[in-house]
XYZ file of C-alpha atoms in Angstrom:
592
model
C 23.723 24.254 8.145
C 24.777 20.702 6.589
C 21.684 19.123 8.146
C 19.541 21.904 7.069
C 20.746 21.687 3.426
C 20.455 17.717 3.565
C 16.484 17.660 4.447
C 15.965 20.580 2.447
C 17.223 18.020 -0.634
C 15.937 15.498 0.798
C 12.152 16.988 0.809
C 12.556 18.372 -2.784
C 13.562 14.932 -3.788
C 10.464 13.425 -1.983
C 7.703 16.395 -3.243
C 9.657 16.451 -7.287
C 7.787 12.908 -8.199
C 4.504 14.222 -6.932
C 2.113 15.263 -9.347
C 1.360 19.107 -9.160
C -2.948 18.384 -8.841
C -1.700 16.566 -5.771
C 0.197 19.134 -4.224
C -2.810 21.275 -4.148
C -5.205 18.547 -2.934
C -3.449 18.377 -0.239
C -3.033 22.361 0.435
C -7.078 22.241 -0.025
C -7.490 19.425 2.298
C -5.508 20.727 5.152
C -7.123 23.843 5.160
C -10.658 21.848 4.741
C -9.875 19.609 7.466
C -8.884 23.154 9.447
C -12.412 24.245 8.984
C -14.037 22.547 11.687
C -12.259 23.388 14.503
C -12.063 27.381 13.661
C -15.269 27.955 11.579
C -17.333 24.957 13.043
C -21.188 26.226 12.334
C -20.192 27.000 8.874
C -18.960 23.627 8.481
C -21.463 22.141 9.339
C -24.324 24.471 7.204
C -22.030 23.326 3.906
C -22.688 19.219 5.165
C -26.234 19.871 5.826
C -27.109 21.932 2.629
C -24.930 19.242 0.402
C -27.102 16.336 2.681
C -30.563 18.047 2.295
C -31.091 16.886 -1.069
C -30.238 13.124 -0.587
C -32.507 13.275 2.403
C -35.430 15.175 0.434
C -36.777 11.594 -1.056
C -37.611 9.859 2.273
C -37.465 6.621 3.644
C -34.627 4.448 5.137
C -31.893 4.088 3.252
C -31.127 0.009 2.144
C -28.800 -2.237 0.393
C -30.503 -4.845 -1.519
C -30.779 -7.945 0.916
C -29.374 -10.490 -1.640
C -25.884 -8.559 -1.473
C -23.821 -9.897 1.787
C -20.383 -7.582 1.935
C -16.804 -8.917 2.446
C -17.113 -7.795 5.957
C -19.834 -10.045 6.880
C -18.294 -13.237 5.734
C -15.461 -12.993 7.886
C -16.911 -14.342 11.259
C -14.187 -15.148 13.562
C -12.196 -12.454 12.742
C -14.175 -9.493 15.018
C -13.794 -9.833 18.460
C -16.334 -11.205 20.236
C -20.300 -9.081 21.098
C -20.565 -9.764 24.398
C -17.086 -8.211 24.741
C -17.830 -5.187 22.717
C -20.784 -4.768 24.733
C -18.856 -4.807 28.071
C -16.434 -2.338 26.397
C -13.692 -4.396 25.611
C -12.582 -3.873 22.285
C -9.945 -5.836 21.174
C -8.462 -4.353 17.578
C -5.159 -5.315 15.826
C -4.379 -8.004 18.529
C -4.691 -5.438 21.550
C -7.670 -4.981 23.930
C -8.529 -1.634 25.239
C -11.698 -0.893 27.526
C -13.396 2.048 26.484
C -14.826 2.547 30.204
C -18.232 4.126 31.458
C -18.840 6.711 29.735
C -17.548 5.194 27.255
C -14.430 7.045 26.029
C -14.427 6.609 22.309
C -11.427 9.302 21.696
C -8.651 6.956 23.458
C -6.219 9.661 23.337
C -3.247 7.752 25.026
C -3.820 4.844 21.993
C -2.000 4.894 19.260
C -3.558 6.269 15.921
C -3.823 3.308 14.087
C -5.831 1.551 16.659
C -8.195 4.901 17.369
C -8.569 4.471 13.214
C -10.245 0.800 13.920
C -12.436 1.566 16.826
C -14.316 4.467 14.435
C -14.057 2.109 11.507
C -17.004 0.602 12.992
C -16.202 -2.573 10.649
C -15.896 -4.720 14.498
C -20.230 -4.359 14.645
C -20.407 -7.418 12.075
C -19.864 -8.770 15.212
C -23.505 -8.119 16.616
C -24.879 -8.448 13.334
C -24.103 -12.230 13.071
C -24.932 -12.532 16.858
C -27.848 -15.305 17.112
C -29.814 -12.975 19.969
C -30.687 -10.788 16.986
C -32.433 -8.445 19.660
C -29.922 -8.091 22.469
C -27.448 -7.361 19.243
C -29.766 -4.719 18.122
C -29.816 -2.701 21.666
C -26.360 -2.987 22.153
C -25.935 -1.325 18.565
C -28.327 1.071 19.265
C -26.333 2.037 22.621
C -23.328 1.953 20.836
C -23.951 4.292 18.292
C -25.754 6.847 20.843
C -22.728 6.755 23.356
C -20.183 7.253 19.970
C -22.435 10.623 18.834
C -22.439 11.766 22.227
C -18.767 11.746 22.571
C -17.511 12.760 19.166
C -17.185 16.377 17.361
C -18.261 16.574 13.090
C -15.485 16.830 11.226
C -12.550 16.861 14.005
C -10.267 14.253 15.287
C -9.479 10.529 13.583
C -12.812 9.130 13.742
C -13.256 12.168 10.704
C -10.347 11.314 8.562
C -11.613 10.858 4.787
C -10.294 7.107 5.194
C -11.629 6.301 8.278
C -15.393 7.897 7.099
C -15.336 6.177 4.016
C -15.156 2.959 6.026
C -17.558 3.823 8.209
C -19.836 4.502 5.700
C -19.291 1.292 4.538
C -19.730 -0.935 7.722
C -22.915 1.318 8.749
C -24.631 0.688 4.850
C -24.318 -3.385 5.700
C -25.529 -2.737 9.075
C -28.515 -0.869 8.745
C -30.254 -3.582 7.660
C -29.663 -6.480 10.178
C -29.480 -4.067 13.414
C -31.606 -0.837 12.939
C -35.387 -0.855 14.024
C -37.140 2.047 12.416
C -36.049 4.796 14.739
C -32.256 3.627 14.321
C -32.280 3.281 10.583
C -33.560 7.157 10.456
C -31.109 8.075 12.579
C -28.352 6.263 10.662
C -30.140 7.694 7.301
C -29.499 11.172 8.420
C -25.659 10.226 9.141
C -24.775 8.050 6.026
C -26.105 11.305 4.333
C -24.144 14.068 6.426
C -21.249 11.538 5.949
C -21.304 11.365 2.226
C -21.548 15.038 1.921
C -18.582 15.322 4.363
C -16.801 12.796 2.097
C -17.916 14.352 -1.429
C -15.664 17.319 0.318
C -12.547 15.336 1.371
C -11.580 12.956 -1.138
C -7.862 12.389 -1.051
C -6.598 12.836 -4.236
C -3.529 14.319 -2.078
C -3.008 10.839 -1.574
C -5.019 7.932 -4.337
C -3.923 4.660 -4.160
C -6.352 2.580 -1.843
C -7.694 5.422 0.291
C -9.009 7.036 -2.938
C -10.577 3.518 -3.508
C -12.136 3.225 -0.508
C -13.822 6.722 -0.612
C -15.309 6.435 -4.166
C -16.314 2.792 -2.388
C -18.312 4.961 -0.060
C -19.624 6.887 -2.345
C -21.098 4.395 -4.251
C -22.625 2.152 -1.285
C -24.591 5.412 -0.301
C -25.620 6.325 -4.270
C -26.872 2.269 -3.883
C -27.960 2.891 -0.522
C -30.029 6.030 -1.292
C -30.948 4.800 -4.927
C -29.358 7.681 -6.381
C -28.899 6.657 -10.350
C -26.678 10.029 -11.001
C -24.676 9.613 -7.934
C -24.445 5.512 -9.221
C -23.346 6.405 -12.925
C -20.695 9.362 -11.372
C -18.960 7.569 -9.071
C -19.049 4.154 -10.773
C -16.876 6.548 -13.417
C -14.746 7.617 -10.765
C -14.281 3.963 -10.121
C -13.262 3.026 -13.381
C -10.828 5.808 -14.080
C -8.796 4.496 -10.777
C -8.675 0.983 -11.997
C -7.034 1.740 -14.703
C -4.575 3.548 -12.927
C -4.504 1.415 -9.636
C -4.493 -2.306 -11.440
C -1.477 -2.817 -13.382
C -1.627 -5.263 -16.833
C -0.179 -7.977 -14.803
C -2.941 -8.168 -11.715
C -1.065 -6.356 -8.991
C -1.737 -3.391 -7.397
C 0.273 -0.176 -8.189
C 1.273 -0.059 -4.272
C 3.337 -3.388 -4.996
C 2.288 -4.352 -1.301
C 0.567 -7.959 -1.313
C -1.495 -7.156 1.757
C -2.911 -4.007 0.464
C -3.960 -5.620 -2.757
C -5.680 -8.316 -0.754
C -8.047 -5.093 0.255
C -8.506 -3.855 -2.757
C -9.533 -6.819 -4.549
C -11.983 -7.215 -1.254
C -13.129 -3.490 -2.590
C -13.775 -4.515 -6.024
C -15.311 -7.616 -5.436
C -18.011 -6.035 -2.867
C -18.565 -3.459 -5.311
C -19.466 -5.539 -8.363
C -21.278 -7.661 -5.732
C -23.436 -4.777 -4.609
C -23.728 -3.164 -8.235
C -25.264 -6.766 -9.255
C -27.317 -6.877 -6.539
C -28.934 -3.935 -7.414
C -29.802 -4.792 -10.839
C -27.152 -2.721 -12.418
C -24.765 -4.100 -14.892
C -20.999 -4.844 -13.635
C -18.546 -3.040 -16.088
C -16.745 -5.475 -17.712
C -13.123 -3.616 -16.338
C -14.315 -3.799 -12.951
C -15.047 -8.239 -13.927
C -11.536 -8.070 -15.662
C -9.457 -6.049 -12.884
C -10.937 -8.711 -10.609
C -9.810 -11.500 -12.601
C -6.456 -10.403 -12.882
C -5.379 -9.197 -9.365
C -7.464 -13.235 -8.194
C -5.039 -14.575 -10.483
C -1.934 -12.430 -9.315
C -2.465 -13.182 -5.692
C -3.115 -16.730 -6.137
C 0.026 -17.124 -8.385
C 2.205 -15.010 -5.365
C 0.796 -16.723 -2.050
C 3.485 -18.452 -0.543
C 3.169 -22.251 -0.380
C 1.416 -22.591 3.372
C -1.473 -20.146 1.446
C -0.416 -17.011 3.789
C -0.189 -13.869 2.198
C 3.695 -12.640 1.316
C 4.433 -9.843 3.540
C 6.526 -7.890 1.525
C 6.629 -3.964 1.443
C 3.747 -2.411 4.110
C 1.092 -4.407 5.342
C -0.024 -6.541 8.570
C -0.648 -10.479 8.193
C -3.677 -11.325 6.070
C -5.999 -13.516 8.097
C -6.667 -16.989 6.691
C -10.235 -16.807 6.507
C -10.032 -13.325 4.269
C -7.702 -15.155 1.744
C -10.292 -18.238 1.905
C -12.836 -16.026 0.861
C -10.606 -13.732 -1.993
C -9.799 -17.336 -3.141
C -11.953 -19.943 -2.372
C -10.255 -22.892 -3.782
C -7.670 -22.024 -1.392
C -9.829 -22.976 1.911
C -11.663 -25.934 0.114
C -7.975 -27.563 -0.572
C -6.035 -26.086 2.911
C -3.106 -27.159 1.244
C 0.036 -25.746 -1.367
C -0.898 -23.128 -4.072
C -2.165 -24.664 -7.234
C -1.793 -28.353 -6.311
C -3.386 -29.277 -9.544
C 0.049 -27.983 -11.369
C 3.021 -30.123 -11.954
C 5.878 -29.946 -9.401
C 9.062 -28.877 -11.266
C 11.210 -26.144 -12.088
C 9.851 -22.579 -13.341
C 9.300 -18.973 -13.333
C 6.395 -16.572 -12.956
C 7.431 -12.950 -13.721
C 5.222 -9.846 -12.998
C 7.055 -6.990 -14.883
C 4.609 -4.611 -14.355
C 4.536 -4.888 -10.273
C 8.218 -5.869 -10.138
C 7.731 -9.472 -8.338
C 8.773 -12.907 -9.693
C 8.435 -16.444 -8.473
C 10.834 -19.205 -9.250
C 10.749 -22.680 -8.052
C 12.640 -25.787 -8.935
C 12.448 -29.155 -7.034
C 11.459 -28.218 -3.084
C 12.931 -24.199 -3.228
C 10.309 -21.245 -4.000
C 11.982 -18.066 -4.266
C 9.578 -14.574 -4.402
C 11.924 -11.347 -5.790
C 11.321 -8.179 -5.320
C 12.804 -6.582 -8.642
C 10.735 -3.758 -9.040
C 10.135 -0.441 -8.219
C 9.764 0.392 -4.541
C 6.597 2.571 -4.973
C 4.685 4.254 -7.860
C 5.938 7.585 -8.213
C 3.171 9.408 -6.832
C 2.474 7.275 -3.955
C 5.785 6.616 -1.495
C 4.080 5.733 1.571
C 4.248 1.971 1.557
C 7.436 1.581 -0.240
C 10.537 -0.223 1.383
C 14.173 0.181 0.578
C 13.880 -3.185 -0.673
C 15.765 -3.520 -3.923
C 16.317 -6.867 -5.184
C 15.394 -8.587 -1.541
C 13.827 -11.950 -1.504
C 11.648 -14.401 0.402
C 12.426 -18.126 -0.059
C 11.131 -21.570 0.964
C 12.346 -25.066 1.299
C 9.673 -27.587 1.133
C 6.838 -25.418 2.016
C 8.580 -24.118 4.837
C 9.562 -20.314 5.403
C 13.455 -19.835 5.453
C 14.429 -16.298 4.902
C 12.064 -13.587 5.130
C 11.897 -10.020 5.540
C 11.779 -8.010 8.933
C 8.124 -7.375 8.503
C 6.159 -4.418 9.518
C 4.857 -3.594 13.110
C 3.867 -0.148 12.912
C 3.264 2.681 11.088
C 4.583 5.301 13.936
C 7.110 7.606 12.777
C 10.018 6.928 15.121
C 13.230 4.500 15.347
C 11.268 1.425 14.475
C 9.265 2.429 11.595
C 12.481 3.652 10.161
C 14.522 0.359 11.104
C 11.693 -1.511 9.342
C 11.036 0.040 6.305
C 15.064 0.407 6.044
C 17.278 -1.494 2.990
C 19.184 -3.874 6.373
C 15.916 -5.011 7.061
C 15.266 -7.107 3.869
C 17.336 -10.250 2.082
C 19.759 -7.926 -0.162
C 22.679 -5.810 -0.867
C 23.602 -2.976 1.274
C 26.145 -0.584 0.909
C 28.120 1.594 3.279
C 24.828 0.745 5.761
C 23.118 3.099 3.328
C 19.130 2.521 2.249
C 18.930 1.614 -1.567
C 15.737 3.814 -1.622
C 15.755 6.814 0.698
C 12.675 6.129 3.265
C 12.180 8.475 6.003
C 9.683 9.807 7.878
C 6.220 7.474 8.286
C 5.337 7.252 4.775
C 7.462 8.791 2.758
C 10.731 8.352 0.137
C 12.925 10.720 -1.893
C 15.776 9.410 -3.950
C 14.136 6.113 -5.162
C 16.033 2.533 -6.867
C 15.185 1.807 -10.205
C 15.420 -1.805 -11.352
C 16.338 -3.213 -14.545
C 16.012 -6.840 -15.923
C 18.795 -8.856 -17.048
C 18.369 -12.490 -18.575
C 16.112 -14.912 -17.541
C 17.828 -18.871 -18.132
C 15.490 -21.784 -18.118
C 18.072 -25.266 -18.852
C 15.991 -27.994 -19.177
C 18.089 -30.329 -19.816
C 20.438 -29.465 -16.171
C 16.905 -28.359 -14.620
C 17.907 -25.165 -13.617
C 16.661 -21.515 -13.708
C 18.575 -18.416 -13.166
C 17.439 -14.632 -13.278
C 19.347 -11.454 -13.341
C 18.321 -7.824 -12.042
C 20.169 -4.683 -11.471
C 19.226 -2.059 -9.621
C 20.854 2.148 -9.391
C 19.788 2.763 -5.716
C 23.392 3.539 -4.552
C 24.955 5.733 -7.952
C 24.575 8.593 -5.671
C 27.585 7.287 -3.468
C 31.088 7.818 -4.771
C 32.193 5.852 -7.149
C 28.660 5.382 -8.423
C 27.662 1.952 -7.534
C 24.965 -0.584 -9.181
C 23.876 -3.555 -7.587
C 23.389 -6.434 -9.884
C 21.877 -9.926 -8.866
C 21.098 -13.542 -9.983
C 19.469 -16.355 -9.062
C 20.180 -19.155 -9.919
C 17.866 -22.326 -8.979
C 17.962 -25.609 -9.279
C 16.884 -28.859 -7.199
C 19.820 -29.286 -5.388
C 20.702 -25.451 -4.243
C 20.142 -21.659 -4.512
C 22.917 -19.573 -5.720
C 23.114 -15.767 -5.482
C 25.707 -13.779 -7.036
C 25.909 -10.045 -6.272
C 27.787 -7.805 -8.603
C 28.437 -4.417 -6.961
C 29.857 -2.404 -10.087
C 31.538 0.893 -9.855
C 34.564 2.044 -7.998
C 36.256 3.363 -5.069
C 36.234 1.768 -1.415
C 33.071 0.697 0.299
C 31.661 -1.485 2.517
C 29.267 -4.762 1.816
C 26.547 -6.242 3.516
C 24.712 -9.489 2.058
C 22.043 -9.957 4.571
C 20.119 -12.717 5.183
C 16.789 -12.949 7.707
C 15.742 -16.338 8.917
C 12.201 -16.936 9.753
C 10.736 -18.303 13.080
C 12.196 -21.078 14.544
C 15.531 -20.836 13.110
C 19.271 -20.854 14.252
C 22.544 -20.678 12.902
C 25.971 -21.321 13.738
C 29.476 -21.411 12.212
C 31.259 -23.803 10.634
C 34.445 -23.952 8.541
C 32.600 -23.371 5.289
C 30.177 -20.852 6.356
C 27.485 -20.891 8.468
C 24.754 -23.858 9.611
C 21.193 -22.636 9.841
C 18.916 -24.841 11.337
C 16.000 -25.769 13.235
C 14.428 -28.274 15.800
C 11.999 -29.568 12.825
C 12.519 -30.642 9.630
C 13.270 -29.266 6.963
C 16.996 -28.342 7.447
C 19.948 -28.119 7.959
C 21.548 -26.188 5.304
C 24.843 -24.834 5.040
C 24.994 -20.909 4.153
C 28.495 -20.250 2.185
C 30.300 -17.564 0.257
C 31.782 -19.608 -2.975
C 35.839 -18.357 -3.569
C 36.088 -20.820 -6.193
C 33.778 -19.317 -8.675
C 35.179 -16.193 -9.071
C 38.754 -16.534 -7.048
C 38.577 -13.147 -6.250
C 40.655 -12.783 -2.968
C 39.294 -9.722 -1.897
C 36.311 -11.645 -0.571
C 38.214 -13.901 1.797
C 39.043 -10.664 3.731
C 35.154 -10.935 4.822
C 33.504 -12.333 7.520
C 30.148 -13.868 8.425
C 28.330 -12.627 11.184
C 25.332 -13.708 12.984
C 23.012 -11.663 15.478
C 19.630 -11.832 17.079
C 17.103 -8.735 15.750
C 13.401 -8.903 15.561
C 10.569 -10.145 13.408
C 7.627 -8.102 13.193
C 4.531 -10.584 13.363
C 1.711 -7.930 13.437
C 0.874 -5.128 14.766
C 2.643 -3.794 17.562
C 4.396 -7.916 18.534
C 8.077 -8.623 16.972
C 9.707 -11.830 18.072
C 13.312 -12.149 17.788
C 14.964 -14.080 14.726
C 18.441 -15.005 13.449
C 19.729 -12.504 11.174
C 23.146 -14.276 9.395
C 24.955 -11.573 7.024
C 28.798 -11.579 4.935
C 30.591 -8.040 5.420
C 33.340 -7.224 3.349
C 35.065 -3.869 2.474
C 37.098 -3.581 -0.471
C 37.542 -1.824 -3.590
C 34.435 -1.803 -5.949
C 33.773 -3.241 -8.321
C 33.160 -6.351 -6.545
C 31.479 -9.946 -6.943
C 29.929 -12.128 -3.974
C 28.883 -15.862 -4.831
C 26.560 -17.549 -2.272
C 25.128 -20.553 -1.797
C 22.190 -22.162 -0.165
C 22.521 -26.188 0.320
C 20.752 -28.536 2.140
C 22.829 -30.927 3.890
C 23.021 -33.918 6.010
C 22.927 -33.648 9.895
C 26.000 -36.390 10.191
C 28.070 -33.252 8.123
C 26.877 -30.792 10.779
């Protein structure tokens, strides 16, 4: 009855943020999405009668030939034609063989990777094949075997998400691979597809998969040279920019890697839009601007893309192309800027960078998630990511899946990040896949810059834990300056509970104890540096009751591969409220 009553809360907590349109979007689209497999004829009648009309004015349907998508300049990223033609397809870092027939439903893969393989995004690969012809045919085949072996409007490769970028990859195709029988062919499916998309927008969920499908939607109006269908949706775009781009550049997901794909989405649609000889909205030039100069001010020093929150590693070559001064100078963010100490605070999307001498430091002190939109959120509260010359030092536990089960859950859980956690308790209650019910919210404190001592400090607080007894608050600072990093965590409230200050070291490094703390280090420079906790500065002997502890976890590096890594943490259980100083120094090997 207890566990009953506990998920019954813990749903109402998740569904009370929603807003009510989207609860019955996403009644609608269930029972659309039923459709199909009951009333399957009449389905399909409702796509053909909503296609007939696109279809009525003839011809092929083109992009202009001037406009070359995102996709396209990615090269090395698709696997390889010649594999793709044997059947090999090798998506998110694993290689399946599709076999003869070729089985395109893959039931015993996981979803994700089924989601890529009906993207259809891996054909740029035959498109910038030299053997234009031989990459033609195998299109061709391609594309017969995958209608052959799929069912309208059932299974993943029909998901609103996964059409929408389908749409997309067959638009830039159609030009480069389709002969005249082909391009009919995919004319007739672009058009059933946008009809099938028209019905199945998710405004259940927004966020990027709204994005993508209003995307869609306006390739084909460009495609088809539909001016009502360009001025409609090009609205559609505009209204979710302002609701998706926050004032300070980032994206209202707070997730770094999913902002790298929606600035990819904005950029191919002014691209398109221009090449088509229609004006590009000044919001859509502006929300471009801003979320360039966001990611370029949050990359971390080696130019890799932060992996905070959801998201898979961002391959170099897209980040070359989101910011091209980035892969002319292959070397540290913004090397035209002064070295020195400073602070870069985005309010709006909760992240802030300091830096003084050789640390960086990236916070998380925002929310976890927009409150409409949960599904990429971490218990994260207050974590951070740091670096020591240009080299990674603590980061977070990363993200290798998106499968409900023990390690999605381990993954997107508060342990798993560089923070405060209390009675092993999540600051934000994740559960499920995608999904979060009570959520932190996070306050600012003071931001310090001394000059004159070179140092920077900056305080948050967040009220993830007043549900506990005794109602705690987490409050932290950093403070920065050449020759260290101190963090002080202030656990306010009362009654007994148990502490956790975790730290997660990156690739590559150890640590050990030693009679101040603990030694992390690694074979290469830079390093070592001594980890402690700091009695003097608040001589509160509570603390020395704790303990350091060090154990090996894992380190999700993409999808699906985790590596293991050093995780170092300082437990202590005492009466709240309580204050934890420590300290991050480098120090000599002859004091190791």
């Amino acid at each position: 009855m207890a566990r009953r009553a506990h998920l019954a809360g813990r749903y109402l907590r998740t569904v009370a943020l929603l807003r009510p349109e989207q609860a019955v979007a996403r009644v609608r689209l269930r029972a659309q999405r039923a459709m199909p497999m009951y009333f399957p004829i009449t389905s399909r009648r409702i796509v053909d009668a909503l296609a007939r009309p696109v279809l009525r004015s003839g011809g092929h349907a083109r992009w202009p030939a001037s406009f070359v998508p995102f996709d396209a300049r990615l090269g090395e990223v698709w696997p390889r034609a010649t594999d793709l033609a044997d059947g090999h397809f090798t998506l998110l870092g694993t290689t399946r063989h599709l076999g003869e027939p070729a089985d395109w439903a893959q039931h015993d893969a996981p979803l994700l990777w089924r989601y890529h393989l009906h993207y259809w995004d891996w054909a740029w690969s035959f498109a910038l094949h030299p053997e234009r012809e031989w990459a033609r045919a195998e299109f061709d085949r391609l594309h017969r075997s995958w209608h052959r072996a799929t069912t309208f409007g059932r299974g993943p490769a029909w998901s609103p998400y996964v059409v929408s970028l389908r749409i997309w990859s067959w638009c830039g195709l159609l030009g480069s691979l389709a002969d005249d029988a082909l391009a009919s062919a995919l004319t007739t499916d672009l058009a059933e597809h946008g009809a099938f998309l028209r019905l199945h927008l998710e405004t259940d969920v927004g966020g990027n998969h709204l994005l993508k499908n209003i995307k869609a939607l306006l390739g084909i109006a460009v495609a088809f040279d539909d001016a009502a269908a360009r001025k409609r949706w090009t609205a559609h775009l505009l209204r979710e920019i302002e609701r998706q781009v926050l004032p300070d550049g980032g994206h209202v997901e707070r997730a770094p890697a999913y902002h790298c794909q929606v600035l990819a989405d904005l950029d191919d649609l002014a691209g398109l839009l221009d090449s088509a000889g229609e004006r590009v909205p000044d919001e859509l030039t502006a929300a471009r601007l801003r979320m360039r100069s966001w990611l370029d001010d949050i990359l971390a020093p080696d130019g890799t893309v932060p992996m905070t929150n959801d998201g898979y590693p961002v391959p170099p070559a897209a980040v070359g192309v989101l910011l091209p001064h980035q892969a002319r100078t292959r070397s540290v963010r913004n090397p035209d800027r002064p070295a020195g100490t400073g602070l870069a605070l985005f309010s709006d999307s909760g992240l802030a960078v300091l830096r003084a001498g050789p640390w960086r430091v990236l916070a998380d002190v925002g929310l976890p998630c927009p409150d409409d939109l949960p599904a990429h959120a971490h218990a994260d509260s207050l974590s951070f990511l740091l670096w020591y010359d240009g080299t990674p030092v603590l980061v977070d536990k990363g993200t290798s899946t998106y499968a409900p089960g023990a390690t999605r859950t381990a993954e997107r859980a508060t342990a798993a990040h560089n923070t405060v956690v209390v009675d092993e308790a999540d600051s934000t209650e994740v559960w499920g896949a995608f999904r979060a019910g009570r959520r932190a919210r996070v306050t600012f404190g003071p931001v310090r810059h001394d000059e004159a001592a070179d140092r920077l400090s900056l305080t948050a607080m967040h009220n993830g834990y007043r549900w506990m007894t005794g109602r705690p608050d987490h409050l932290r600072t950093w403070t920065m300056d050449p020759s260290s990093l101190l963090v002080v965590d202030r656990i306010a409230g009362g009654h007994r509970h148990r502490v956790d200050v975790l730290f997660h070291l990156a690739a590559g490094w150890q640590a050990k104890y030693d009679e101040a703390g603990v030694i992390i280090e690694r074979n290469t420079a830079p390093g070592p540096f001594r980890l402690t906790t700091c009695f003097d500065a608040h001589r509160d002997e509570r603390v020395r009751l704790g303990r350091w502890r060090i154990w090996t976890d894992t380190l999700a590096v993409g999808w699906q591969r985790q590596i293991p890594a050093v995780v170092v943490a300082y437990t202590v259980t005492a009466e709240l409220p309580l204050e934890l100083h420590t300290r991050l120094t480098a120090v000599e090997s002859t004091d190791v």
